[in-house]
Short mmCIF file of C-alpha atoms in Angstrom, two decimals:
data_model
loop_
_atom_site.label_atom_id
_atom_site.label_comp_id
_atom_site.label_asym_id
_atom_site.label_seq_id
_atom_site.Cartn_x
_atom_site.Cartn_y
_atom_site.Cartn_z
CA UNK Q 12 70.66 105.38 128.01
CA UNK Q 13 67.67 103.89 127.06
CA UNK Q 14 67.96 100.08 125.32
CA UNK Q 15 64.62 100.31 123.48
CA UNK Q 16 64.78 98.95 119.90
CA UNK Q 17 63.21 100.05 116.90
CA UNK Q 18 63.52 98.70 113.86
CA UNK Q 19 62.86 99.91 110.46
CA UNK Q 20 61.84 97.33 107.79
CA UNK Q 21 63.07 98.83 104.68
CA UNK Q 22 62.43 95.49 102.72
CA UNK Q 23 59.60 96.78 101.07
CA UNK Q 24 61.50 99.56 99.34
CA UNK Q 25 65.33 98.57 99.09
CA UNK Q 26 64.54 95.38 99.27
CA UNK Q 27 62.30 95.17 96.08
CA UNK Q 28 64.09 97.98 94.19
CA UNK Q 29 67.10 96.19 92.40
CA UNK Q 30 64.82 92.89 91.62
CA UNK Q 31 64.20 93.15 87.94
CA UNK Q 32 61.20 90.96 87.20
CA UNK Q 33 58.09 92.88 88.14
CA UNK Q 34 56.52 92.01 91.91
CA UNK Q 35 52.88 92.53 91.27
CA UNK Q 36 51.52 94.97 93.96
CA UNK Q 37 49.24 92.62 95.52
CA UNK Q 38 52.05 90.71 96.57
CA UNK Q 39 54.35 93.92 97.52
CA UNK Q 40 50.85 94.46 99.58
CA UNK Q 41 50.82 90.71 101.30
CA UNK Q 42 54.50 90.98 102.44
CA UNK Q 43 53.71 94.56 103.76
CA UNK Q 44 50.90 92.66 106.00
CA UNK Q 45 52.46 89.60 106.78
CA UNK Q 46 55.91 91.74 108.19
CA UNK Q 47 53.21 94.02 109.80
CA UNK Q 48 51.18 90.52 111.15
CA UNK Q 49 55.12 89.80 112.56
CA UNK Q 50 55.14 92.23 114.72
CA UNK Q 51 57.24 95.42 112.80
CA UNK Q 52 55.70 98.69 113.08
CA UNK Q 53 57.58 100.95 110.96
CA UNK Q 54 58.54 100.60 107.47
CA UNK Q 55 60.32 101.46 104.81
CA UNK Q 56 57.15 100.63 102.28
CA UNK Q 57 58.28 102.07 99.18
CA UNK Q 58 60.00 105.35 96.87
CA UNK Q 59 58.69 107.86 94.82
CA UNK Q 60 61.43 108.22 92.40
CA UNK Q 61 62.29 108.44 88.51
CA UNK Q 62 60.09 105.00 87.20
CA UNK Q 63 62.66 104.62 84.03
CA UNK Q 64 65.08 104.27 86.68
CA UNK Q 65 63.40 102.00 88.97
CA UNK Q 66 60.43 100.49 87.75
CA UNK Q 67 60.12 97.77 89.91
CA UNK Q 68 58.18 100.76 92.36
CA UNK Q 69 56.23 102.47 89.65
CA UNK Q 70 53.41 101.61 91.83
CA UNK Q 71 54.29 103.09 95.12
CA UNK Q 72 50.94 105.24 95.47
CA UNK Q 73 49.12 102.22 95.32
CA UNK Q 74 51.64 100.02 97.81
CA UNK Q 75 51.17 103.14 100.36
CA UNK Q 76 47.34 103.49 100.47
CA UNK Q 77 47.08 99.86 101.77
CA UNK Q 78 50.21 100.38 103.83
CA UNK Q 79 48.40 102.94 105.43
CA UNK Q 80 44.94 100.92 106.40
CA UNK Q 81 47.12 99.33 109.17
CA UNK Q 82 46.53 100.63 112.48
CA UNK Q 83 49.92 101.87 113.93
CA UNK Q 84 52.29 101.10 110.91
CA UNK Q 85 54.22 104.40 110.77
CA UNK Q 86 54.88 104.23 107.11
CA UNK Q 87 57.68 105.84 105.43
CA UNK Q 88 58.52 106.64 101.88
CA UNK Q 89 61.71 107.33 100.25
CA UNK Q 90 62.24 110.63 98.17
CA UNK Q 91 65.46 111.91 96.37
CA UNK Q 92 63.95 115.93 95.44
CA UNK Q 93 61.12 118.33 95.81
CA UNK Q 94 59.21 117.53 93.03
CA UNK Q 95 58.59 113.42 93.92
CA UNK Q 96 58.32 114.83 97.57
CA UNK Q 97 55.16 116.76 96.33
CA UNK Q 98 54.05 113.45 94.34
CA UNK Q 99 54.40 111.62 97.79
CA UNK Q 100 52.98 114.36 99.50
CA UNK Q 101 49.97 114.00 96.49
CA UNK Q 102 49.65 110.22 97.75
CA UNK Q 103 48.69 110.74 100.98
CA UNK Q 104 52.70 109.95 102.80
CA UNK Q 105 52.86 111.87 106.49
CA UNK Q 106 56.27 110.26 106.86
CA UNK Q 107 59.16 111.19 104.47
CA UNK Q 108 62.86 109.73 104.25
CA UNK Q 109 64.96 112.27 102.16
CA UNK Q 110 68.25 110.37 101.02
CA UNK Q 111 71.22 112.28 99.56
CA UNK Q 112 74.98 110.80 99.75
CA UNK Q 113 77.93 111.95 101.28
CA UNK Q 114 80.34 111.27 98.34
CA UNK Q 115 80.10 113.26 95.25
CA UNK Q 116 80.11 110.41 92.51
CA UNK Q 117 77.55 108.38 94.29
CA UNK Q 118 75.49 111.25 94.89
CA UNK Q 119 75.68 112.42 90.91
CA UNK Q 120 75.21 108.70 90.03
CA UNK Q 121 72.23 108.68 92.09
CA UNK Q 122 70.36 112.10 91.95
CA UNK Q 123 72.27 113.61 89.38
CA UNK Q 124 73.46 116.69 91.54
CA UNK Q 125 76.30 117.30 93.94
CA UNK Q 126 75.94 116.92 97.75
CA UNK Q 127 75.70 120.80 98.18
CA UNK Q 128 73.16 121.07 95.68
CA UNK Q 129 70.73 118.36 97.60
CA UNK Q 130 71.28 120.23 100.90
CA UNK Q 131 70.25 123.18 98.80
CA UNK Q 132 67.03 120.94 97.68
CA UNK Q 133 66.79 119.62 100.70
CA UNK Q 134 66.41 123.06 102.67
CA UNK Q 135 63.63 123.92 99.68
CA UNK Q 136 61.78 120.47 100.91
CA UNK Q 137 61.11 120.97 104.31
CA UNK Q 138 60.32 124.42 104.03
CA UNK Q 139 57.41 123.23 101.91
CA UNK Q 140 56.08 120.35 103.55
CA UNK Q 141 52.85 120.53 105.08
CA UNK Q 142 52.66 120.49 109.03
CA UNK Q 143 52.64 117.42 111.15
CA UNK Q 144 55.29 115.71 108.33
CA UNK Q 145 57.56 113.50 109.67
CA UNK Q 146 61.02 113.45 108.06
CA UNK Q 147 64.02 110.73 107.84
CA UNK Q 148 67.08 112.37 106.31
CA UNK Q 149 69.01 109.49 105.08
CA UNK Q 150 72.64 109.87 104.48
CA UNK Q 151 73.83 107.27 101.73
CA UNK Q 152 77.74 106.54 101.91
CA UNK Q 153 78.34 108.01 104.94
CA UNK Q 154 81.42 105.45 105.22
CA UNK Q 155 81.87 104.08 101.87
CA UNK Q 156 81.51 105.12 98.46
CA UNK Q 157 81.24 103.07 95.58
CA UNK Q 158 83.02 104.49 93.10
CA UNK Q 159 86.21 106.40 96.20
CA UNK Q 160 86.50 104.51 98.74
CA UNK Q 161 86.54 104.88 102.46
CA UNK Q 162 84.67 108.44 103.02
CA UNK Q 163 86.82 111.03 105.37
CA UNK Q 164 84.46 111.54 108.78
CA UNK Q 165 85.27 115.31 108.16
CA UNK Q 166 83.18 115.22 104.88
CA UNK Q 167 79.94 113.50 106.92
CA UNK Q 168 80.05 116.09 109.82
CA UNK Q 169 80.79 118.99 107.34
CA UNK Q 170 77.00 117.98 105.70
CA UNK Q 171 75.45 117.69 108.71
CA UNK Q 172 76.48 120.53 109.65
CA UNK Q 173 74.52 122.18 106.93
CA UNK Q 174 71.61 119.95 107.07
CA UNK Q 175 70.82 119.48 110.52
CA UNK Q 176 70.18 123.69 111.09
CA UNK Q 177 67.63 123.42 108.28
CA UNK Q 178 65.10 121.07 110.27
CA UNK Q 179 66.19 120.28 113.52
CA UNK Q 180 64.90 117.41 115.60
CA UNK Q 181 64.67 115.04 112.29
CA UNK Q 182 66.15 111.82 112.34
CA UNK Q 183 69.15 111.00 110.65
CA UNK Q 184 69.90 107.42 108.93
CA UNK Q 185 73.57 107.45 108.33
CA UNK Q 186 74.20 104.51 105.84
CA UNK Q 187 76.87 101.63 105.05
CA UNK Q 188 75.46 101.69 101.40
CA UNK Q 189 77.97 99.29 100.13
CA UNK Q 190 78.46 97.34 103.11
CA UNK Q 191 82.33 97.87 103.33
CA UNK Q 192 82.50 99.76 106.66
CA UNK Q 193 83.73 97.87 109.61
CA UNK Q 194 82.63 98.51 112.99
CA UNK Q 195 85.30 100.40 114.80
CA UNK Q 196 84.63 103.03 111.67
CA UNK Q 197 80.73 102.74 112.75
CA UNK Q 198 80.89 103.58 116.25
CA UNK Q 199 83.38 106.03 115.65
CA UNK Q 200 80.98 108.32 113.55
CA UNK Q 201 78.18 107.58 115.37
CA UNK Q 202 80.03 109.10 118.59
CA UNK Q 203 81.12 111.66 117.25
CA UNK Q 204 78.15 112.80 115.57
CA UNK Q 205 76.12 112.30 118.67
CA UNK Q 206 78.60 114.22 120.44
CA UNK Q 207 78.27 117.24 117.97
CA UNK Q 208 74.93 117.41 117.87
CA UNK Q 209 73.93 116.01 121.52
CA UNK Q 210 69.87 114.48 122.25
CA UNK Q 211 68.36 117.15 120.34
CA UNK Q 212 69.08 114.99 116.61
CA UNK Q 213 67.91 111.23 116.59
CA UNK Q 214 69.92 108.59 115.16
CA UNK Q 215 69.76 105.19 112.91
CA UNK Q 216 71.83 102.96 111.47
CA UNK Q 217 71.34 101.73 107.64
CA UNK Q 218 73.62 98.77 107.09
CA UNK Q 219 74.29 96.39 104.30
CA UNK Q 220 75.85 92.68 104.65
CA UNK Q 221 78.30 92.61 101.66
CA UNK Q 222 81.21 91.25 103.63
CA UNK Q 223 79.48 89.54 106.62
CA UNK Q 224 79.43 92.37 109.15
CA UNK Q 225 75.78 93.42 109.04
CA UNK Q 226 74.99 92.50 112.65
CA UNK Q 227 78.25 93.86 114.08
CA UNK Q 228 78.12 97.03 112.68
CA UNK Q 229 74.41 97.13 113.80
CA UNK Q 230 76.12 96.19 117.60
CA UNK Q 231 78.94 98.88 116.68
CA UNK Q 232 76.14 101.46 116.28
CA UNK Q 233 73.99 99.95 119.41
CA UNK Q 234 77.26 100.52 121.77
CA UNK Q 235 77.41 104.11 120.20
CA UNK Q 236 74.07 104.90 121.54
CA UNK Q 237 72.00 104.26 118.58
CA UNK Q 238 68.87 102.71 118.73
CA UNK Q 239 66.57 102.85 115.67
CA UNK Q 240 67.94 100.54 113.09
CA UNK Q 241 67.21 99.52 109.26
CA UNK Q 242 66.78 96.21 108.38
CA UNK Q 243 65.22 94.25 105.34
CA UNK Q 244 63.03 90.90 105.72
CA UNK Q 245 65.64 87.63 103.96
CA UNK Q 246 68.41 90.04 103.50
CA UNK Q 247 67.22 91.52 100.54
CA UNK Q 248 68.16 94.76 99.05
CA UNK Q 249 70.89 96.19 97.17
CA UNK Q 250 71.61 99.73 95.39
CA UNK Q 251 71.51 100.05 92.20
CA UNK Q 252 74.06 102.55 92.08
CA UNK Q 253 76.21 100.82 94.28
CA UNK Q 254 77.92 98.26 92.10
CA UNK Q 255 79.05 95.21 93.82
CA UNK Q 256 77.09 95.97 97.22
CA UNK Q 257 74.82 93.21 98.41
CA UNK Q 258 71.57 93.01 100.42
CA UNK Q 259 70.22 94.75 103.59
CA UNK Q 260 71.35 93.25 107.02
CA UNK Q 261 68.41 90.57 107.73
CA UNK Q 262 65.69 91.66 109.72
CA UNK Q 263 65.90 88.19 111.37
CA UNK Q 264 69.09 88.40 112.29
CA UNK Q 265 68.82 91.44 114.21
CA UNK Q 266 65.91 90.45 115.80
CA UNK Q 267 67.48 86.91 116.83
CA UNK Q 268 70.50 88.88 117.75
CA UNK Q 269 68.69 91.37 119.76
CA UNK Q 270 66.12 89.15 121.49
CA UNK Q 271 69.50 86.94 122.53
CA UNK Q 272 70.91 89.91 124.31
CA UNK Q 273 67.52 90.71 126.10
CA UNK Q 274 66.92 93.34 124.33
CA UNK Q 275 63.13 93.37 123.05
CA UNK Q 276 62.32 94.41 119.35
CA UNK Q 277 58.28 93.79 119.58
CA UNK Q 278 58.79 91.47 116.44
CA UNK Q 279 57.70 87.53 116.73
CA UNK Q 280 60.48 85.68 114.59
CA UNK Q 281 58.82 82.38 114.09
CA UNK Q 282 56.65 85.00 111.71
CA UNK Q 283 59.09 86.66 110.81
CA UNK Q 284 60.42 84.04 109.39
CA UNK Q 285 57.93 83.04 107.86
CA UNK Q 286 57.74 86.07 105.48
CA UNK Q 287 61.34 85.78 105.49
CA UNK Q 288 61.09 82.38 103.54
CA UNK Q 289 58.85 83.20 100.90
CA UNK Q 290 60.92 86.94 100.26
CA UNK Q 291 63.73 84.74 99.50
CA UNK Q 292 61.98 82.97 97.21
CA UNK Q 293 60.82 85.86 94.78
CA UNK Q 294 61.98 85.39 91.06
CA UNK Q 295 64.72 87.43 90.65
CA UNK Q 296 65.76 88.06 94.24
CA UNK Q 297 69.34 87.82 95.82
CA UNK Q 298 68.36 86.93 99.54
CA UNK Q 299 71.13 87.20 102.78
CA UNK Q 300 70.88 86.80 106.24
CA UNK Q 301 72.00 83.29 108.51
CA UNK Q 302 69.50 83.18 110.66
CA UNK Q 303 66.99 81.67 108.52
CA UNK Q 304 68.99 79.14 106.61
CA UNK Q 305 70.29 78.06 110.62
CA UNK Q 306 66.72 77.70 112.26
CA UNK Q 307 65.43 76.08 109.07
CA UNK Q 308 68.08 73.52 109.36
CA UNK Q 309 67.86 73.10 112.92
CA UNK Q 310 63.99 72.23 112.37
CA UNK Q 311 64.68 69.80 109.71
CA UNK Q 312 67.26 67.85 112.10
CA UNK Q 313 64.45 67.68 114.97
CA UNK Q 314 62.03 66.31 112.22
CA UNK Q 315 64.31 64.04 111.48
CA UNK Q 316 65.18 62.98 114.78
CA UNK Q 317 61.50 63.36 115.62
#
């Protein structure tokens, strides 16, 4: 099994999407090239979605045409339906990240349809899309729902098995959207998911930090035999129609957590942390992650003792 990491810097999308005070786009466009400058080369740049909804990425045509001036940045946009697919499409976006959600109320909440109805859409999608298009089918509440509770495996591998036939070889993101799941619960669908659908399907892991256990569940998944994970620069993030569910694991905690174990993620932290530091500072922003606040303290002692 191969211990390869790739990460998945989502910041740029869920990590700007619940922040209510407008980010002007130059700036969305600076943190895009400073994580880039870090070292990440795939992200998570933005959503074309409803703008009354989320306004805070009513400029994500703009936010993907610079994305896309950097050499090797595989740059992936987030799309609930068809008809903001096309808009994407319209924009110039090779790589799209189709989300639905395993639980009904989250998914109504979200999309305004039922699960079966966005496999339906779904299966209209990628018959449509242009050839060459890479797609992310991302999985929301595949553990968790807001609004029910702990979600029954059986439910998750029941939609898979209807959306997996209709584009095989994609990758699939299932998701801890609220950040409840625990990581016995993690590696348990992941292994059983892998074993359903064998090499064929690739896998990632979309966690949130809500109670602490962004980093183990990312492990959980890692000891499963995933290896492409989603992360977001100073713990930011957040659903909006999650209520109560907190930011994104950090991106620089997995990477510190990851480079500890020998396991190379191709991203320089000292940058990372860098960008890390000023995300955190955005008006309106709810930051996580430990890593930061540790090696930012640990500096200040050596100054001091310095």
């Amino acid at each position: 099994m191969s211990s390869a990491i790739a990460l998945v810097e989502v910041g740029p999308r869920d990590g700007f999407q619940p922040i209510g005070p407008h980010i002007a786009t130059d700036v969305k466009i600076a943190f895009v090239e400073g994580l880039y400058r870090a070292g990440l080369r795939r992200m998570e740049v933005t959503a074309f979605v409803n703008e009354r909804a989320v306004p805070q990425l009513s400029d994500a045509a703009e936010v993907l045409r610079a994305a896309q001036l950097l050499p090797g940045l595989a740059a992936q946009v987030l799309v609930p339906n068809k008809r903001f697919c096309h808009r994407a499409l319209e924009a110039g976006a090779s790589h799209i990240a189709f989300v639905l959600s395993a639980s009904e109320k989250h998914n109504q909440n979200n999309v305004r349809r039922s699960p079966a109805e966005s496999v339906e859409e779904y299966g209209r999608l990628v018959a449509d899309l242009p050839g060459g298009t890479r797609v992310r089918l991302n999985l929301a509440t595949s553990f968790d729902c807001p609004f029910d509770g702990p979600v029954p495996e059986a439910d998750v591998l029941k939609l898979l098995d209807a959306l997996i036939p209709l584009r095989p070889g994609v990758e699939v993101a299932l998701c801890d959207t609220t950040g409840r799941v625990t990581p016995d619960r993690v590696r348990s669908l992941f292994e059983r998911s892998i074993r359903r659908y064998g090499n064929g399907t690739g896998w990632a892991f979309h966690g949130h930090d809500t109670y602490g256990l962004g980093v183990a569940n990312v492990l959980a998944a890692y000891d499963a035999g995933v290896r492409v994970f989603d992360s977001s620069f100073a713990g930011l993030g957040g659903c909006p129609f999650a209520p109560g569910a907190t930011g994104n694991v950090a991106t620089e905690d997995v990477v510190w957590t990851f480079n500890n174990m020998g396991l190379e993620t191709g991203v320089d932290l000292g940058s990372l942390l860098e960008v890390s530091m000023r995300g955190a500072e955005i008006p309106g922003a709810f930051s996580g992650g430990r890593v930061r606040n540790a090696l930012e303290g640990q500096r200040c002692v050596q100054a001091l003792e310095g």
